[in-house]
Amino acid sequence: MYQDSVWTPAPKGTTLISCVPNKESCSHPLNLGFCFFWLQREGHTMLTLVVFLLCAASSVTASAKGGAAGPRLNNDQLYKFSYNTEVLVDRVRGSKEGTAGYRISSDVDVNLVWRDPSNKDDQLIQLAISNVRIEPASQRSKKKNVLHGSTAESLLGKTKLAALTKPFFLHLKNGKAKAFYSFWAEPATIKNLKRGLASLLQMQRTTGKVIENDVSGRCTVEYKAVKGQVTRTKVLDTCKTAETGFTTHSQVLGVGRKSSSVTTFTLEDGFIHSAVAEETHSLAVNSRRSAAAKVVSRQTLTLVGTEAGPLEAAGTDVAEVVKSIDAKLAAVGIIADKVKSKCKGCPTLFEHWQSEQKQLEPASLSKATAPRSFLALLQSIRKASKNEILKVLQSASKTSLPQVVDAVTSAQTTASLDAMIQFLNFTDAKGLVLQERFLYACGFASHPNERMLQVLLDISKGKIGSADIKESNVIIMGALVHKLCQKGGCNLPAVVEVKKLILDGPDSTKVESEVQMYLLALKNSLLPEAIPIFTKYAESEVGAYCTIALTALQRYDFTLMTNEVKHTVNRVYHQNHRVYEKNVRAAAADVILSSNPSYMEVKNLLLSIGNLPHEMNKYMLSKIQDILRFQLPASNVVQHAMKDTISHNYDRFAKVGSSSAYSGFMAKSADVTSTYSLDILYSGSGILRRSNMNIYGASNGALLHGLQVAIEAQGLESMIGATADEGEGDLESFAGMSALLFDVQLRPVTFFKGYSDLMSKMFSMTGDPMNVVKGLILLTDHSEVIQLQSGLKASAEFQGGLAIDISGGMEVSLWYRESKTSVNNRGALVVTGNVTVDMDFMRVGVEVSYETEASLDFITTVQFSEYPFLVCMQMDKTTFPFSESLSKYESISSGKSVASHKRKKQLVPGSEFPLHQENSNMCNKVFDSSW
């Protein structure tokens, strides 16, 4: 098969290439030896290797020309195939009801139209589909068969069926698709089905890894060839297409996908005898992998016979031949076209809103119907225009409008953002509730873009009627910077401008509230550049600055904690330069213990116990014991340091008090682990100084700070005639709450500030908790189009909506010498996942979902009539419902449809989360004395 060449000895003075008389000579195995031999005689050792490698490379190329690189058709022969392609959708582990889906069957004629005389693997191939049949993928009863009585013509229509059966052409060179020829006027769905068939003819007969273009996109493909059989494995994660989706930035709240695509070719006489392809895509919610769905695509092409075929066409190249066949034929590309599905008979956004309005009233926010309606409305908003969205905003009732703002902002489309900008008036202080709901929804955005950040930046530059909104706006900008930087957008113009604004902010003003605002924005941004700023403010004379800076440092990866940062934090805790408030020192201790502490750092912490204020002593002891009991990261070094009896002895570890730190498990499963921690620090007089509740979720090595509610109080000792602790005698009376929700720090809420405000609140106090955050949050948001190798497209939509109401309060009774703080969390969660294959003629899909309604209360009661005062902490979870459902549906363009639904419900018993034994003993005393 190789072209022989004559070897000629090279005369003196000629170049090295002269050892190869012509470009084909080096491809001959014998000539490789001749070249090598002659160069050895001349002593050109290094250049010998170069020429040898060049010749070897040429020999590989030439062997591809001499031996078939891909499928090779015989001249004047018609190949007759049977072809089936089917698509199935179901939950991942299958179901008794069977899958939903359909099969398209047909006959296919394949013949050679033209071949390059100089390269037998450069071929133009014609394919013609006929005898099209569409049927269920599995056997069904007449009642459950949506295709019963239908034909391909009744489903597709005459025009589309004619387009599908019109011949098309594939230019195959060395087994690779170089061009796909069809008609521009054909519907995209028809062209894609043809591309799916044409892609089955693309293969190579040698083992190796290559990059190919086919209907799925541009993908890395691995081939394995073994005696008449070739296996093609497509690495689907590498496929590049024009259609991109989006997903939630948090892995814990996100969706995972596993995909595979394998095609097995059987060859006879150099051409394909059969090709069997199977492609599977499984999607699951990371936090609950049983909420999972899959789509399976199969293709089977089988040779049933051959017969005499048409003669080869004359022509010098492919373009000339194609033009001679039909001037309307065009190279339309092998990669699939985008297909926009049209919803027939679907309600408008306004009609949809009217049907969901009642479920979005405040009274329904603790029920699962609220997030379910929120998710449904959100899908409609994403398809709506700006004017349609404005119509809903303008017609909503005053009570439901905040929930509509949540939904519109969470949609994160250009139209929805434009509608919100036009609807809200930030110069009007009366619109605070709606403005803050908009800002919070931006902060929780699943896939924010630069324009959303630019909108908030423009708002900050304009007139803002409310100081609270100004603070929230800047704080939320920090959260958006973090999310955009996570996606590689740190150098976007808007991000660069906001980074400069918040990095320069703390030093640009002397107003305390504004400094706190910028520090909180930096805390949200998690910018490495902010660490020196936090390090500086950790030693501030203003306690609030110190607390924000230290809690912000705790959020960073410990690898970013330089020696300078560690030295600063240790100085704060040990008060090397000045006296600090207890809550500041407690925050510094948290940073030290969570930042991969050294042996000496831990030893110095242990040595400090016994020299701290009474309640601080107890708090630090409890913190150390919690690290050991719960096996937190610092536990090994703590155990090592405690082997020293000077730092670990009865005198230190027998300190009494009511402050505590405790961690525990809320839930443990194979998918996610949820933990909680409760830290309580009291003043020496028995009044709460700091209460900090945290809830974390961990999945596959990723961590989500789901909730943090911190209540702080200071300067209240004068109310009961007590003496303030060291360094806290001049503090202004204050109580407030700060919340961090799903890794986003929110604007703190003040209960009272100053003695006069305290007294007015005391006499008007109703005991009702103050709202911290209330609304609807889009937790999970995953959307993608999956281009199947068959030419069909699947769309995957997974969304999780949470209706949440977090409130907190603080009551102080001078008469009963009792204080009570409460944090109340109410929520309803709905997560849905849809995988749908929507063609013009038929739609099949599966929906998996789960939902729950729950409440979690944290109450601390303190009786300070005597010392040691009595403290009882309670963390209660009420009994809550949980349900899972599975739905499958099939419908055709005529409106006929079938569906199946399955639902499982259960009640999860309530419980009181365990805390340390001392707390249980104390609660018994508190309730006995109350009785």
mmCIF file of N, CA, C and O in Angstrom, residues 390 393-394 401-402 405 409 416-428 431-439 442 455-456 459 469:
data_model
loop_
_atom_site.group_PDB
_atom_site.id
_atom_site.type_symbol
_atom_site.label_atom_id
_atom_site.label_comp_id
_atom_site.label_asym_id
_atom_site.label_seq_id
_atom_site.Cartn_x
_atom_site.Cartn_y
_atom_site.Cartn_z
ATOM 1 N N LEU A 390 -43.376 44.557 35.518
ATOM 2 C CA LEU A 390 -43.851 45.789 36.160
ATOM 3 C C LEU A 390 -45.343 45.726 36.441
ATOM 4 O O LEU A 390 -45.823 46.220 37.466
ATOM 5 N N LEU A 393 -45.775 43.821 39.652
ATOM 6 C CA LEU A 393 -45.317 44.624 40.789
ATOM 7 C C LEU A 393 -46.320 45.713 41.150
ATOM 8 O O LEU A 393 -46.581 45.982 42.326
ATOM 9 N N GLN A 394 -46.893 46.328 40.132
ATOM 10 C CA GLN A 394 -47.818 47.446 40.366
ATOM 11 C C GLN A 394 -49.193 46.992 40.823
ATOM 12 O O GLN A 394 -49.946 47.770 41.422
ATOM 13 N N LEU A 401 -46.496 42.297 48.266
ATOM 14 C CA LEU A 401 -45.478 42.941 47.436
ATOM 15 C C LEU A 401 -44.041 42.587 47.850
ATOM 16 O O LEU A 401 -43.197 42.338 46.967
ATOM 17 N N PRO A 402 -43.695 42.543 49.142
ATOM 18 C CA PRO A 402 -42.318 42.168 49.487
ATOM 19 C C PRO A 402 -41.919 40.801 48.942
ATOM 20 O O PRO A 402 -40.774 40.601 48.514
ATOM 21 N N VAL A 405 -41.177 41.113 45.264
ATOM 22 C CA VAL A 405 -39.845 41.701 45.089
ATOM 23 C C VAL A 405 -38.778 40.610 45.229
ATOM 24 O O VAL A 405 -37.810 40.568 44.455
ATOM 25 N N THR A 409 -36.420 39.799 41.924
ATOM 26 C CA THR A 409 -34.968 39.992 42.044
ATOM 27 C C THR A 409 -34.229 38.669 41.896
ATOM 28 O O THR A 409 -33.176 38.607 41.249
ATOM 29 N N SER A 416 -35.892 41.469 34.628
ATOM 30 C CA SER A 416 -36.325 41.557 36.030
ATOM 31 C C SER A 416 -35.540 42.643 36.770
ATOM 32 O O SER A 416 -36.095 43.380 37.583
ATOM 33 N N LEU A 417 -34.247 42.770 36.484
ATOM 34 C CA LEU A 417 -33.435 43.796 37.131
ATOM 35 C C LEU A 417 -33.861 45.192 36.675
ATOM 36 O O LEU A 417 -33.976 46.116 37.487
ATOM 37 N N ASP A 418 -34.131 45.332 35.377
ATOM 38 C CA ASP A 418 -34.618 46.623 34.856
ATOM 39 C C ASP A 418 -35.942 47.013 35.497
ATOM 40 O O ASP A 418 -36.168 48.183 35.820
ATOM 41 N N ALA A 419 -36.829 46.028 35.681
ATOM 42 C CA ALA A 419 -38.130 46.303 36.286
ATOM 43 C C ALA A 419 -37.969 46.775 37.734
ATOM 44 O O ALA A 419 -38.640 47.718 38.171
ATOM 45 N N MET A 420 -37.065 46.143 38.484
ATOM 46 C CA MET A 420 -36.856 46.535 39.877
ATOM 47 C C MET A 420 -36.265 47.945 39.975
ATOM 48 O O MET A 420 -36.651 48.730 40.844
ATOM 49 N N ILE A 421 -35.338 48.272 39.093
ATOM 50 C CA ILE A 421 -34.729 49.609 39.107
ATOM 51 C C ILE A 421 -35.797 50.679 38.876
ATOM 52 O O ILE A 421 -35.806 51.727 39.525
ATOM 53 N N GLN A 422 -36.688 50.385 37.945
ATOM 54 C CA GLN A 422 -37.737 51.360 37.631
ATOM 55 C C GLN A 422 -38.784 51.429 38.741
ATOM 56 O O GLN A 422 -39.327 52.501 39.027
ATOM 57 N N PHE A 423 -39.050 50.304 39.392
ATOM 58 C CA PHE A 423 -40.141 50.251 40.370
ATOM 59 C C PHE A 423 -39.764 50.884 41.708
ATOM 60 O O PHE A 423 -40.577 51.548 42.347
ATOM 61 N N LEU A 424 -38.524 50.680 42.153
ATOM 62 C CA LEU A 424 -38.109 51.170 43.469
ATOM 63 C C LEU A 424 -37.585 52.600 43.407
ATOM 64 O O LEU A 424 -36.894 52.970 42.468
ATOM 65 N N ASN A 425 -37.922 53.354 44.431
ATOM 66 C CA ASN A 425 -37.452 54.736 44.547
ATOM 67 C C ASN A 425 -36.591 54.837 45.806
ATOM 68 O O ASN A 425 -37.117 54.942 46.924
ATOM 69 N N PHE A 426 -35.285 54.802 45.634
ATOM 70 C CA PHE A 426 -34.382 54.768 46.782
ATOM 71 C C PHE A 426 -34.258 56.115 47.490
ATOM 72 O O PHE A 426 -33.676 56.197 48.563
ATOM 73 N N THR A 427 -34.821 57.165 46.923
ATOM 74 C CA THR A 427 -34.802 58.466 47.606
ATOM 75 C C THR A 427 -35.906 58.553 48.645
ATOM 76 O O THR A 427 -35.907 59.442 49.492
ATOM 77 N N ASP A 428 -36.854 57.611 48.608
ATOM 78 C CA ASP A 428 -37.998 57.624 49.518
ATOM 79 C C ASP A 428 -37.711 56.713 50.720
ATOM 80 O O ASP A 428 -37.630 55.493 50.578
ATOM 81 N N GLY A 431 -39.937 53.581 51.667
ATOM 82 C CA GLY A 431 -39.865 52.308 50.940
ATOM 83 C C GLY A 431 -38.799 51.373 51.472
ATOM 84 O O GLY A 431 -38.357 50.462 50.759
ATOM 85 N N LEU A 432 -38.394 51.577 52.736
ATOM 86 C CA LEU A 432 -37.292 50.814 53.316
ATOM 87 C C LEU A 432 -37.489 49.309 53.198
ATOM 88 O O LEU A 432 -36.559 48.589 52.822
ATOM 89 N N VAL A 433 -38.660 48.787 53.510
ATOM 90 C CA VAL A 433 -38.891 47.336 53.524
ATOM 91 C C VAL A 433 -38.642 46.729 52.154
ATOM 92 O O VAL A 433 -37.891 45.744 52.004
ATOM 93 N N LEU A 434 -39.241 47.324 51.116
ATOM 94 C CA LEU A 434 -39.078 46.786 49.765
ATOM 95 C C LEU A 434 -37.634 46.949 49.282
ATOM 96 O O LEU A 434 -37.086 46.063 48.620
ATOM 97 N N GLN A 435 -37.030 48.086 49.611
ATOM 98 C CA GLN A 435 -35.655 48.326 49.177
ATOM 99 C C GLN A 435 -34.702 47.319 49.807
ATOM 100 O O GLN A 435 -33.811 46.769 49.136
ATOM 101 N N GLU A 436 -34.901 47.034 51.086
ATOM 102 C CA GLU A 436 -34.010 46.086 51.757
ATOM 103 C C GLU A 436 -34.255 44.663 51.267
ATOM 104 O O GLU A 436 -33.317 43.871 51.149
ATOM 105 N N ARG A 437 -35.510 44.324 50.969
ATOM 106 C CA ARG A 437 -35.790 42.989 50.422
ATOM 107 C C ARG A 437 -35.088 42.820 49.068
ATOM 108 O O ARG A 437 -34.553 41.745 48.753
ATOM 109 N N PHE A 438 -35.092 43.864 48.261
ATOM 110 C CA PHE A 438 -34.388 43.840 46.974
ATOM 111 C C PHE A 438 -32.885 43.627 47.192
ATOM 112 O O PHE A 438 -32.256 42.782 46.535
ATOM 113 N N LEU A 439 -32.310 44.376 48.125
ATOM 114 C CA LEU A 439 -30.877 44.275 48.369
ATOM 115 C C LEU A 439 -30.490 42.903 48.908
ATOM 116 O O LEU A 439 -29.489 42.311 48.481
ATOM 117 N N CYS A 442 -30.487 40.379 46.218
ATOM 118 C CA CYS A 442 -29.253 40.509 45.435
ATOM 119 C C CYS A 442 -28.102 39.800 46.143
ATOM 120 O O CYS A 442 -27.293 39.107 45.519
ATOM 121 N N VAL A 455 -25.566 48.111 39.280
ATOM 122 C CA VAL A 455 -26.820 48.750 39.717
ATOM 123 C C VAL A 455 -26.697 49.201 41.171
ATOM 124 O O VAL A 455 -27.064 50.332 41.519
ATOM 125 N N LEU A 456 -26.178 48.342 42.045
ATOM 126 C CA LEU A 456 -26.016 48.705 43.455
ATOM 127 C C LEU A 456 -24.991 49.830 43.616
ATOM 128 O O LEU A 456 -25.156 50.707 44.469
ATOM 129 N N ILE A 459 -26.698 53.002 42.752
ATOM 130 C CA ILE A 459 -27.591 53.400 43.847
ATOM 131 C C ILE A 459 -26.781 54.097 44.946
ATOM 132 O O ILE A 459 -27.200 55.119 45.497
ATOM 133 N N ILE A 469 -30.717 51.748 54.551
ATOM 134 C CA ILE A 469 -30.590 51.234 53.185
ATOM 135 C C ILE A 469 -29.200 51.516 52.639
ATOM 136 O O ILE A 469 -28.613 50.691 51.933
#
